[in-house]
Short mmCIF file of C-alpha atoms in Angstrom, two decimals:
data_model
loop_
_atom_site.label_atom_id
_atom_site.label_comp_id
_atom_site.label_asym_id
_atom_site.label_seq_id
_atom_site.Cartn_x
_atom_site.Cartn_y
_atom_site.Cartn_z
CA UNK A 273 -0.03 -0.05 0.00
CA UNK A 274 1.48 3.23 -1.06
CA UNK A 275 1.87 6.18 1.29
CA UNK A 276 -0.38 8.58 -0.78
CA UNK A 277 -3.62 6.58 -0.17
CA UNK A 278 -4.16 8.30 3.14
CA UNK A 279 -5.57 11.94 3.01
CA UNK A 280 -3.17 14.69 4.22
CA UNK A 281 -5.56 15.29 7.19
CA UNK A 282 -4.48 11.83 8.65
CA UNK A 283 -1.02 13.20 9.34
CA UNK A 284 -0.64 13.59 13.19
CA UNK A 285 -3.43 11.05 13.88
CA UNK A 286 -1.55 9.25 16.71
CA UNK A 287 -0.66 12.57 18.44
CA UNK A 288 -4.33 13.73 18.21
CA UNK A 289 -5.48 10.49 19.70
CA UNK A 290 -2.98 10.74 22.46
CA UNK A 291 -3.90 14.39 23.09
CA UNK A 292 -7.51 13.22 23.46
CA UNK A 293 -6.63 10.69 26.11
CA UNK A 294 -4.30 13.13 27.89
CA UNK A 295 -6.82 16.01 28.04
CA UNK A 296 -9.97 13.92 28.83
CA UNK A 297 -11.52 14.60 32.21
CA UNK A 298 -14.05 12.28 34.07
CA UNK A 299 -16.40 15.24 33.95
CA UNK A 300 -16.34 14.97 30.16
CA UNK A 301 -17.70 11.52 30.21
CA UNK A 302 -21.45 11.43 29.82
CA UNK A 303 -23.46 9.47 32.51
CA UNK A 304 -24.71 6.66 30.22
CA UNK A 305 -21.07 6.08 29.13
CA UNK A 306 -20.04 5.93 32.79
CA UNK A 307 -22.79 3.54 33.54
CA UNK A 308 -21.97 1.19 30.57
CA UNK A 309 -18.27 1.23 31.56
CA UNK A 310 -19.25 0.09 35.03
CA UNK A 311 -21.33 -2.78 33.55
CA UNK A 312 -18.23 -3.78 31.36
CA UNK A 313 -16.06 -3.86 34.46
CA UNK A 314 -18.58 -5.85 36.32
CA UNK A 315 -19.13 -8.29 33.52
CA UNK A 316 -15.41 -8.70 32.92
CA UNK A 317 -14.74 -9.32 36.58
CA UNK A 318 -17.32 -12.07 36.66
CA UNK A 319 -15.90 -13.76 33.54
CA UNK A 320 -12.37 -13.63 35.28
CA UNK A 321 -13.92 -15.40 38.41
CA UNK A 322 -15.45 -18.01 36.12
CA UNK A 323 -12.12 -18.59 34.18
CA UNK A 324 -9.83 -18.33 37.22
CA UNK A 325 -9.80 -22.29 37.60
CA UNK A 326 -9.58 -23.09 34.04
CA UNK A 327 -6.80 -25.31 32.97
CA UNK A 328 -5.42 -22.74 30.53
CA UNK A 329 -5.22 -20.12 33.32
CA UNK A 330 -3.66 -22.68 35.86
CA UNK A 331 -1.11 -23.73 33.35
CA UNK A 332 -0.37 -20.25 32.46
CA UNK A 333 0.10 -19.32 36.04
CA UNK A 334 2.36 -22.35 36.63
CA UNK A 335 4.56 -21.24 33.73
CA UNK A 336 4.83 -17.65 34.67
CA UNK A 337 4.97 -17.84 38.49
CA UNK A 338 8.73 -18.68 38.94
CA UNK A 339 9.47 -15.46 37.07
CA UNK A 340 7.02 -13.18 39.06
CA UNK A 341 8.85 -10.30 40.78
CA UNK A 342 7.08 -9.56 43.90
CA UNK A 343 3.46 -9.98 45.10
CA UNK A 344 1.79 -6.53 44.57
CA UNK A 345 -1.15 -7.31 42.31
CA UNK A 346 -4.14 -9.76 42.48
CA UNK A 347 -4.84 -12.56 40.22
CA UNK A 348 -8.57 -12.60 40.42
CA UNK A 349 -9.85 -15.82 42.14
CA UNK A 350 -6.45 -16.79 43.46
CA UNK A 351 -5.10 -16.27 46.92
CA UNK A 352 -1.48 -15.46 46.01
CA UNK A 353 -0.56 -12.24 44.36
CA UNK A 354 1.94 -11.69 41.54
CA UNK A 355 3.78 -8.84 40.07
CA UNK A 356 1.65 -6.31 38.07
CA UNK A 357 2.79 -7.49 34.67
CA UNK A 358 2.02 -11.18 35.48
CA UNK A 359 -1.23 -10.42 37.09
CA UNK A 360 -2.42 -8.30 34.09
CA UNK A 361 -1.49 -11.16 31.87
CA UNK A 362 -3.31 -13.78 33.80
CA UNK A 363 -6.41 -11.73 34.49
CA UNK A 364 -6.77 -10.96 30.81
CA UNK A 365 -6.45 -14.70 29.99
CA UNK A 366 -9.12 -15.46 32.70
CA UNK A 367 -11.52 -12.87 31.39
CA UNK A 368 -11.40 -14.19 27.77
CA UNK A 369 -10.78 -17.90 28.30
CA UNK A 370 -14.43 -18.92 28.10
CA UNK A 371 -15.37 -16.43 25.38
CA UNK A 372 -17.99 -15.15 27.89
CA UNK A 373 -16.71 -11.57 27.85
CA UNK A 374 -17.93 -8.55 26.11
CA UNK A 375 -17.99 -7.97 22.36
CA UNK A 376 -17.81 -4.55 20.48
CA UNK A 377 -20.35 -4.40 17.65
CA UNK A 378 -18.67 -4.17 14.26
CA UNK A 379 -15.24 -5.14 15.15
CA UNK A 380 -15.84 -8.28 17.45
CA UNK A 381 -13.11 -7.01 19.83
CA UNK A 382 -13.54 -8.16 23.29
CA UNK A 383 -12.20 -4.90 24.67
CA UNK A 384 -12.43 -5.56 28.45
CA UNK A 385 -10.13 -8.44 28.53
CA UNK A 386 -6.86 -6.52 27.56
CA UNK A 387 -7.90 -3.22 29.17
CA UNK A 388 -9.32 -4.07 32.59
CA UNK A 389 -6.41 -6.14 34.06
CA UNK A 390 -4.05 -3.16 33.50
CA UNK A 391 -6.04 -0.64 35.40
CA UNK A 392 -6.84 -3.23 38.10
CA UNK A 393 -3.12 -3.94 38.59
CA UNK A 394 -2.20 -0.18 38.72
CA UNK A 395 -4.98 0.38 41.22
CA UNK A 396 -3.20 -1.78 43.65
CA UNK A 397 0.09 0.12 43.29
CA UNK A 398 -1.07 3.75 42.93
CA UNK A 399 -3.71 5.70 44.84
CA UNK A 400 -6.58 5.31 42.32
CA UNK A 401 -10.24 6.04 43.04
CA UNK A 402 -12.98 4.20 41.36
CA UNK A 403 -13.78 7.08 39.11
CA UNK A 404 -10.22 7.32 37.96
CA UNK A 405 -10.11 3.61 37.22
CA UNK A 406 -13.35 3.80 35.25
CA UNK A 407 -12.19 6.91 33.38
CA UNK A 408 -8.96 5.28 32.23
CA UNK A 409 -10.77 2.06 31.47
CA UNK A 410 -13.38 3.91 29.35
CA UNK A 411 -10.64 5.68 27.41
CA UNK A 412 -8.69 2.44 26.89
CA UNK A 413 -11.69 0.77 25.49
CA UNK A 414 -12.49 3.76 23.24
CA UNK A 415 -9.00 3.62 21.70
CA UNK A 416 -9.05 -0.15 21.21
CA UNK A 417 -12.35 -0.13 19.43
CA UNK A 418 -11.79 2.99 17.32
CA UNK A 419 -8.55 1.58 16.05
CA UNK A 420 -10.41 -1.67 15.40
CA UNK A 421 -13.03 0.27 13.43
CA UNK A 422 -10.27 1.60 11.24
CA UNK A 423 -8.92 -1.83 10.28
CA UNK A 424 -12.20 -3.73 10.03
CA UNK A 425 -13.41 -5.94 8.50
CA UNK A 426 -10.33 -7.06 6.58
CA UNK A 427 -8.07 -7.14 9.52
CA UNK A 428 -10.04 -9.93 11.37
CA UNK A 429 -10.92 -11.58 8.05
CA UNK A 430 -7.33 -11.96 7.20
CA UNK A 431 -6.72 -13.85 10.43
CA UNK A 432 -5.48 -11.23 12.96
CA UNK A 433 -6.98 -11.86 16.34
CA UNK A 434 -8.28 -8.22 16.64
CA UNK A 435 -9.06 -8.43 20.48
CA UNK A 436 -5.08 -8.85 20.88
CA UNK A 437 -3.83 -6.71 18.10
CA UNK A 438 -6.00 -3.62 18.93
CA UNK A 439 -6.46 -4.31 22.50
CA UNK A 440 -2.77 -3.66 23.31
CA UNK A 441 -3.33 0.01 22.26
CA UNK A 442 -6.26 0.45 24.53
CA UNK A 443 -4.32 -1.21 27.46
CA UNK A 444 -1.38 1.26 26.75
CA UNK A 445 -3.61 4.28 26.86
CA UNK A 446 -5.51 3.14 29.95
CA UNK A 447 -2.23 2.60 31.74
CA UNK A 448 -0.83 5.99 30.38
CA UNK A 449 -3.73 7.82 31.81
CA UNK A 450 -3.50 6.35 35.20
CA UNK A 451 0.29 6.94 35.14
CA UNK A 452 -0.50 10.57 34.26
CA UNK A 453 1.72 10.56 31.33
CA UNK A 454 2.36 13.65 29.10
CA UNK A 455 1.21 13.88 25.49
CA UNK A 456 4.67 12.93 24.10
CA UNK A 457 4.86 9.91 26.43
CA UNK A 458 1.37 8.76 25.32
CA UNK A 459 2.58 8.94 21.63
CA UNK A 460 5.64 6.79 22.70
CA UNK A 461 3.27 4.35 24.53
CA UNK A 462 1.28 3.92 21.28
CA UNK A 463 4.58 3.35 19.44
CA UNK A 464 5.84 0.73 22.05
CA UNK A 465 2.47 -0.99 21.73
CA UNK A 466 2.75 -0.97 17.90
CA UNK A 467 5.88 -2.92 18.17
CA UNK A 468 4.09 -5.79 20.15
CA UNK A 469 0.69 -5.81 18.42
CA UNK A 470 0.04 -9.52 17.51
CA UNK A 471 -2.40 -12.35 17.75
CA UNK A 472 -3.82 -14.92 15.30
CA UNK A 473 -7.29 -16.34 14.75
CA UNK A 474 -5.60 -19.79 14.23
CA UNK A 475 -5.15 -19.97 18.03
CA UNK A 476 -9.03 -19.92 18.57
CA UNK A 477 -10.09 -23.08 20.26
CA UNK A 478 -6.73 -23.53 21.83
CA UNK A 479 -5.02 -22.42 25.02
CA UNK A 480 -2.67 -20.26 22.94
CA UNK A 481 -5.49 -17.80 22.29
CA UNK A 482 -5.13 -16.80 25.90
CA UNK A 483 -1.49 -16.15 25.42
CA UNK A 484 -2.30 -13.44 22.79
CA UNK A 485 -4.86 -11.64 25.07
CA UNK A 486 -2.68 -11.85 28.09
CA UNK A 487 0.28 -10.45 25.96
CA UNK A 488 -2.10 -7.53 24.91
CA UNK A 489 -2.59 -6.64 28.54
CA UNK A 490 0.90 -7.08 29.77
CA UNK A 491 2.29 -5.44 26.54
CA UNK A 492 0.03 -2.34 27.02
CA UNK A 493 1.22 -1.91 30.57
CA UNK A 494 4.79 -2.31 29.58
CA UNK A 495 4.35 0.09 26.80
CA UNK A 496 3.17 2.88 29.15
CA UNK A 497 5.82 2.07 31.76
CA UNK A 498 8.63 2.14 29.14
CA UNK A 499 7.26 5.53 27.81
CA UNK A 500 7.27 6.93 31.38
CA UNK A 501 11.03 5.97 31.59
CA UNK A 502 11.67 7.71 28.25
CA UNK A 503 11.61 4.82 25.80
CA UNK A 504 10.67 6.65 22.66
CA UNK A 505 8.52 5.33 19.95
CA UNK A 506 7.79 6.58 16.34
CA UNK A 507 5.92 9.74 15.99
CA UNK A 508 3.18 8.02 13.79
CA UNK A 509 2.82 4.45 14.96
CA UNK A 510 -0.77 4.33 13.77
CA UNK A 511 -0.76 6.31 10.41
CA UNK A 512 2.95 6.05 9.49
CA UNK A 513 4.00 4.55 6.08
CA UNK A 514 4.92 1.41 7.73
CA UNK A 515 2.60 1.91 10.83
CA UNK A 516 -0.05 -0.34 12.22
CA UNK A 517 -2.99 0.71 9.99
CA UNK A 518 -1.10 0.26 6.71
CA UNK A 519 0.62 -2.85 7.54
CA UNK A 520 -2.26 -4.72 9.16
CA UNK A 521 -5.13 -3.74 6.90
CA UNK A 522 -5.43 -3.82 3.14
CA UNK A 523 -8.03 -1.09 3.20
CA UNK A 524 -7.63 0.95 6.43
CA UNK A 525 -10.00 3.68 7.22
CA UNK A 526 -8.02 6.06 9.58
CA UNK A 527 -10.82 8.70 9.54
CA UNK A 528 -12.94 6.26 11.82
CA UNK A 529 -10.57 6.77 14.52
CA UNK A 530 -11.45 10.37 15.01
CA UNK A 531 -14.96 10.52 13.80
CA UNK A 532 -17.09 11.82 16.61
CA UNK A 533 -14.18 11.40 19.04
CA UNK A 534 -15.40 12.63 22.43
CA UNK A 535 -18.94 12.93 21.31
CA UNK A 536 -20.05 9.36 20.33
CA UNK A 537 -18.59 6.55 22.39
CA UNK A 538 -17.75 3.16 21.12
CA UNK A 539 -18.15 1.55 24.56
CA UNK A 540 -21.91 2.13 24.25
CA UNK A 541 -21.56 -0.41 21.22
CA UNK A 542 -20.13 -2.94 23.70
CA UNK A 543 -22.40 -5.99 24.13
CA UNK A 544 -22.49 -8.59 27.08
CA UNK A 545 -22.69 -12.34 26.30
CA UNK A 546 -25.34 -14.56 27.66
CA UNK A 547 -23.38 -17.75 26.64
CA UNK A 548 -19.63 -18.71 26.99
CA UNK A 549 -18.83 -19.08 23.38
CA UNK A 550 -18.08 -17.06 20.20
CA UNK A 551 -20.61 -14.31 19.62
CA UNK A 552 -21.73 -15.84 16.25
CA UNK A 553 -23.15 -18.72 18.32
CA UNK A 554 -25.56 -16.44 20.43
CA UNK A 555 -28.39 -16.56 17.93
CA UNK A 556 -28.05 -20.34 17.25
CA UNK A 557 -28.26 -21.10 20.99
CA UNK A 558 -31.28 -18.66 21.26
CA UNK A 559 -32.96 -20.56 18.42
CA UNK A 560 -32.26 -24.04 20.03
CA UNK A 561 -33.56 -23.00 23.38
CA UNK A 562 -36.75 -21.78 21.66
CA UNK A 563 -37.00 -25.05 19.81
CA UNK A 564 -36.57 -27.06 22.92
CA UNK A 565 -39.40 -25.15 24.54
CA UNK A 566 -41.79 -26.11 21.78
CA UNK A 567 -44.67 -28.24 23.02
CA UNK A 568 -43.91 -31.21 20.59
CA UNK A 569 -40.07 -31.10 20.90
CA UNK A 570 -38.44 -34.51 21.53
CA UNK A 571 -34.62 -34.90 21.23
CA UNK A 572 -35.11 -38.65 20.88
CA UNK A 573 -36.99 -38.19 17.67
CA UNK A 574 -34.29 -35.95 16.08
CA UNK A 575 -32.90 -37.39 12.76
CA UNK A 576 -31.08 -34.26 11.34
CA UNK A 577 -30.41 -30.79 12.16
CA UNK A 578 -29.49 -27.85 9.74
CA UNK A 579 -28.09 -24.57 10.89
CA UNK A 580 -28.04 -21.57 8.58
CA UNK A 581 -26.52 -18.12 9.29
CA UNK A 582 -24.01 -15.46 8.39
CA UNK A 583 -20.80 -16.27 6.40
CA UNK A 584 -18.90 -15.50 9.77
CA UNK A 585 -20.79 -18.43 11.49
CA UNK A 586 -19.71 -20.87 8.91
CA UNK A 587 -15.97 -19.43 8.81
CA UNK A 588 -15.64 -19.43 12.58
CA UNK A 589 -17.91 -22.01 14.02
CA UNK A 590 -18.53 -25.00 11.61
CA UNK A 591 -16.56 -27.49 13.87
CA UNK A 592 -18.27 -30.82 14.08
CA UNK A 593 -15.33 -32.63 15.47
CA UNK A 594 -14.37 -31.26 18.79
CA UNK A 595 -12.70 -32.97 21.66
CA UNK A 596 -12.18 -30.24 24.36
CA UNK A 597 -14.36 -27.54 25.77
CA UNK A 598 -12.09 -24.84 24.30
CA UNK A 599 -12.85 -26.13 20.86
CA UNK A 600 -16.54 -26.30 21.75
CA UNK A 601 -16.58 -22.53 22.39
CA UNK A 602 -16.34 -22.08 18.47
CA UNK A 603 -18.47 -25.09 17.47
CA UNK A 604 -21.98 -24.55 16.19
CA UNK A 605 -22.54 -28.38 16.31
CA UNK A 606 -21.62 -28.60 20.12
CA UNK A 607 -23.66 -25.40 20.90
CA UNK A 608 -26.76 -26.94 19.21
CA UNK A 609 -26.32 -30.35 20.98
CA UNK A 610 -25.93 -29.10 24.45
CA UNK A 611 -28.70 -26.46 24.06
CA UNK A 612 -31.17 -28.99 22.89
CA UNK A 613 -30.13 -31.69 25.43
CA UNK A 614 -29.77 -29.70 28.60
CA UNK A 615 -31.94 -26.51 27.95
CA UNK A 616 -29.10 -24.22 28.86
CA UNK A 617 -25.70 -23.15 27.72
CA UNK A 618 -23.50 -22.04 30.68
CA UNK A 619 -19.89 -22.65 31.41
CA UNK A 620 -20.58 -26.35 32.41
CA UNK A 621 -22.04 -26.99 28.99
CA UNK A 622 -18.78 -26.02 27.17
CA UNK A 623 -16.67 -28.22 29.51
CA UNK A 624 -14.48 -31.17 28.49
CA UNK A 625 -16.74 -33.54 30.17
CA UNK A 626 -19.93 -32.43 28.21
CA UNK A 627 -18.00 -32.40 24.91
CA UNK A 628 -17.16 -36.08 25.42
CA UNK A 629 -20.56 -36.88 26.95
CA UNK A 630 -22.06 -39.95 24.79
CA UNK A 631 -25.38 -38.28 24.39
CA UNK A 632 -23.84 -34.96 23.28
CA UNK A 633 -21.61 -36.74 20.85
CA UNK A 634 -24.57 -38.78 19.29
CA UNK A 635 -26.72 -35.75 18.78
CA UNK A 636 -23.71 -33.67 17.49
CA UNK A 637 -23.28 -36.35 14.78
CA UNK A 638 -26.81 -35.49 13.48
CA UNK A 639 -25.89 -31.89 12.75
CA UNK A 640 -25.04 -31.12 9.26
CA UNK A 641 -22.26 -28.62 8.23
CA UNK A 642 -23.30 -25.08 8.84
CA UNK A 643 -25.12 -23.45 5.65
CA UNK A 644 -24.45 -19.92 4.66
CA UNK A 645 -27.33 -17.40 4.18
CA UNK A 646 -25.50 -14.22 2.96
CA UNK A 647 -28.72 -12.28 3.88
CA UNK A 648 -28.66 -13.17 7.48
CA UNK A 649 -26.65 -10.78 9.86
CA UNK A 650 -24.30 -12.14 12.46
CA UNK A 651 -26.92 -11.77 15.37
CA UNK A 652 -29.47 -13.84 13.66
CA UNK A 653 -29.64 -17.63 12.78
CA UNK A 654 -31.97 -20.25 11.40
CA UNK A 655 -32.23 -23.82 12.91
CA UNK A 656 -34.24 -26.56 11.14
CA UNK A 657 -34.83 -29.83 13.02
CA UNK A 658 -36.13 -32.85 11.06
CA UNK A 659 -37.68 -35.71 13.03
CA UNK A 660 -37.36 -39.35 11.99
CA UNK A 661 -40.85 -39.42 10.83
CA UNK A 662 -40.05 -36.52 8.42
CA UNK A 663 -41.96 -33.68 10.31
CA UNK A 664 -39.96 -30.37 10.66
CA UNK A 665 -39.44 -27.90 13.53
CA UNK A 666 -38.05 -24.60 12.37
CA UNK A 667 -36.92 -21.66 14.39
CA UNK A 668 -35.55 -18.44 13.29
CA UNK A 669 -33.76 -15.99 15.69
CA UNK A 670 -33.81 -12.48 14.29
CA UNK A 671 -32.15 -10.62 17.27
CA UNK A 672 -29.71 -12.53 19.52
CA UNK A 673 -29.89 -12.12 23.29
CA UNK A 674 -27.01 -9.89 24.26
CA UNK A 675 -27.03 -7.90 21.09
CA UNK A 676 -27.38 -4.06 20.91
CA UNK A 677 -31.08 -4.41 20.12
CA UNK A 678 -31.62 -7.02 22.89
CA UNK A 679 -29.10 -6.26 25.64
CA UNK A 680 -28.79 -8.14 28.90
CA UNK A 681 -30.38 -6.61 31.84
CA UNK A 682 -28.64 -5.59 34.97
CA UNK A 683 -30.34 -8.40 36.86
CA UNK A 684 -29.12 -10.85 34.20
CA UNK A 685 -25.59 -9.53 34.53
CA UNK A 686 -25.71 -9.96 38.32
CA UNK A 687 -26.98 -13.54 37.88
CA UNK A 688 -24.27 -14.31 35.38
CA UNK A 689 -21.67 -12.88 37.85
CA UNK A 690 -22.92 -15.07 40.67
CA UNK A 691 -23.10 -18.19 38.42
CA UNK A 692 -19.57 -17.75 37.14
CA UNK A 693 -18.09 -17.07 40.49
CA UNK A 694 -19.68 -20.35 41.89
CA UNK A 695 -18.36 -22.25 38.85
CA UNK A 696 -14.77 -20.89 38.94
CA UNK A 697 -14.16 -19.80 42.46
CA UNK A 698 -16.76 -21.30 44.86
CA UNK A 699 -14.64 -20.31 47.95
CA UNK A 700 -15.19 -16.59 47.21
CA UNK A 701 -17.61 -14.47 49.03
CA UNK A 702 -19.69 -13.30 45.96
CA UNK A 703 -22.17 -10.66 47.25
CA UNK A 704 -19.74 -8.15 48.87
CA UNK A 705 -17.53 -8.30 45.83
CA UNK A 706 -20.47 -7.75 43.50
CA UNK A 707 -21.87 -4.88 45.51
CA UNK A 708 -18.51 -3.04 45.63
CA UNK A 709 -18.03 -3.45 41.93
CA UNK A 710 -21.63 -2.26 41.15
CA UNK A 711 -20.76 0.96 43.04
CA UNK A 712 -17.18 1.28 41.87
CA UNK A 713 -17.48 5.01 40.79
CA UNK A 714 -18.10 5.89 44.39
CA UNK A 715 -15.13 4.05 45.79
CA UNK A 716 -12.31 6.21 47.19
CA UNK A 717 -9.78 3.35 46.71
CA UNK A 718 -10.20 1.25 43.68
CA UNK A 719 -7.62 -1.13 44.95
CA UNK A 720 -9.86 -2.28 47.77
CA UNK A 721 -12.11 -4.19 45.31
CA UNK A 722 -9.13 -6.56 44.65
CA UNK A 723 -9.02 -7.62 48.24
CA UNK A 724 -12.46 -9.18 47.92
CA UNK A 725 -11.28 -10.93 44.66
CA UNK A 726 -9.00 -13.27 46.64
CA UNK A 727 -10.58 -16.39 48.09
CA UNK A 728 -9.68 -17.49 51.55
CA UNK A 729 -8.83 -20.91 50.17
CA UNK A 730 -6.20 -21.10 47.34
CA UNK A 731 -7.36 -22.24 43.80
CA UNK A 732 -6.01 -25.84 43.33
CA UNK A 733 -2.85 -25.67 41.25
CA UNK A 734 -2.39 -21.93 41.58
#
């Protein structure tokens, strides 16, 4: 891509973005944006509790623990603390490991996973109020999602794991805000992040996905810390001739980074998931749960199941042969089978045990490869069940639960939080933690919330 494709107005984009973060005040953030940021933090904390005892997180903890320099930051759901960089890495992995975290409409970035762990780690080291934490978090999410807008859809379609690649910039800016860096240092932080931005879609369904997300959080924190110590980055890490936008997207749209900046907020386009799997599976599960509730439904009579949906559903989730819960998180066939058999789709339904359950395997074998319907949006799907006697049961889901048009309620988020805490960290006292998180903006010391995130009994293997 040649340098003259960008308009002259794009020059200085990285600095203007850094200046926006540097000058932003909490008072500038509209109340609806603040409230949604709090929900994102609450939801992300819950998914971290659910993922805290997952094998991927435990093995990552085991691999990194010998190199942890000090015990200053909490790993959510674990009794023993680690250094800030390690805690940020592990908490990011835990938030995202079940694919139960938030999703930004349009880019499919899961922005809380790389950004929240950074501000939580710094809140245990610095004197940070709840409002200051939420402010930095909001700005970090905004940066990550706006950069994601500029490289979408080609960036993700090409195979970049956009949560990791764009998330590191948001993590860097959130950290830079809490560290009170100057404008020059913030540009350097973006440059330091650009040198580390990575992550591949090929890792989805494997523990290595958590490595990319963890590195985005840790790398973002490192980027800001290095900038504070004078490690200089390029002046145009985003828009430069060999900057992130040009290198990582065939058709970048840099103008989307600044369009409505400070007026329209991308965090308001952030959705919360009702099920622990890829977002493309939400409407599929909704349709299956509706089918199961039909008066004449009988799983024993099912002969064949056909799923139709958006091209992305086929590309990301047409995986009939799965052997682990991690693979099942991106398998339409597994999502259909457990939803119809059990009438729910929680963390347990995407476990290794359920993946290899004989009844699940038997039903999964009756589900045909996903069919593409180019006219179906990502948050819709069609499920056709054919019984052995030839009679059909068809269900179409036009708007998935958790989408912008059908968001989860606050009560549903609290129920999700409690269920995930019970699943991943049963020794934790859930209610005090949930109440403090829900009122985070009023907390004088944001670090206090992390004291409630450590159970009295250590997680096995931690």
